[in-house]
C-alpha cells in the first residue's frame, strides 16, 4: 500500500512524495534535499553521498594560533 504525502519546501511549491508510511523513495528524498541545499548556496550542483549522522565543526586558525 502506498499513499501520497504532501510536504511543503519553504518557498517552493508543495512536492508529492510516495511513501509506504516509513520509507521515502531515495530519488525523491535526494531531490528535496538538493532543493534545500540550493537555498543555502546557489553554487550547490549535486549531492554526492548521504549519511544518517553528520557533525559540523568550525575551525578558527586565529584563535588556535593565539592560545
Coordinates of C-alpha atoms in Angstrom, one line a residue:
X1 CA 0.0 0.0 0.0
X2 CA 1.4 3.4 -1.0
X3 CA -0.1 6.7 -0.1
X4 CA 0.8 10.2 -1.3
X5 CA 2.0 12.7 1.3
X6 CA 2.4 16.4 0.5
X7 CA 5.4 18.2 2.0
X8 CA 6.0 22.0 1.8
X9 CA 9.5 23.0 0.9
X10 CA 9.6 26.6 2.0
X11 CA 9.2 28.9 -1.0
X12 CA 9.0 26.1 -3.5
X13 CA 5.6 24.6 -4.4
X14 CA 4.5 21.5 -2.5
X15 CA 6.1 18.3 -3.7
X16 CA 4.4 14.9 -3.7
X17 CA 6.3 12.0 -2.2
X18 CA 5.3 8.4 -2.5
X19 CA 5.7 6.7 0.9
X20 CA 4.8 3.4 2.5
X21 CA 4.4 5.1 5.8
X22 CA 8.0 4.8 6.8
X23 CA 10.3 4.8 3.8
X24 CA 10.6 7.6 1.3
X25 CA 11.8 7.0 -2.3
X26 CA 15.5 7.8 -2.3
X27 CA 15.4 9.7 -5.6
X28 CA 12.6 12.0 -4.3
X29 CA 14.4 12.4 -1.0
X30 CA 17.7 13.4 -2.7
X31 CA 15.8 15.9 -4.9
X32 CA 14.2 17.5 -1.9
X33 CA 17.5 17.7 0.0
X34 CA 19.2 19.2 -3.1
X35 CA 16.5 22.0 -3.2
X36 CA 17.1 22.8 0.5
X37 CA 20.9 22.9 -0.1
X38 CA 20.5 25.2 -3.1
X39 CA 18.5 27.7 -0.9
X40 CA 21.6 27.9 1.3
X41 CA 24.1 28.2 -1.5
X42 CA 23.4 28.8 -5.2
X43 CA 26.6 27.1 -6.2
X44 CA 25.4 23.6 -5.0
X45 CA 25.1 21.3 -8.0
X46 CA 24.5 17.8 -6.7
X47 CA 24.6 15.5 -3.7
X48 CA 27.5 13.1 -3.9
X49 CA 26.6 10.9 -0.9
X50 CA 24.4 10.9 2.2
X51 CA 24.9 9.9 5.8
X52 CA 22.5 9.3 8.6
X53 CA 24.6 11.3 11.1
X54 CA 26.6 14.4 10.4
X55 CA 28.7 16.6 12.7
X56 CA 30.0 20.0 11.6
X57 CA 33.0 21.7 13.2
X58 CA 34.1 25.3 12.8
X59 CA 37.9 25.8 12.9
X60 CA 39.3 29.2 13.7
X61 CA 43.0 29.3 12.9
X62 CA 43.5 32.7 14.5
X63 CA 42.1 31.5 17.8
X64 CA 44.3 28.4 17.7
X65 CA 47.4 30.4 17.0
X66 CA 46.6 32.9 19.8
X67 CA 46.4 30.2 22.5

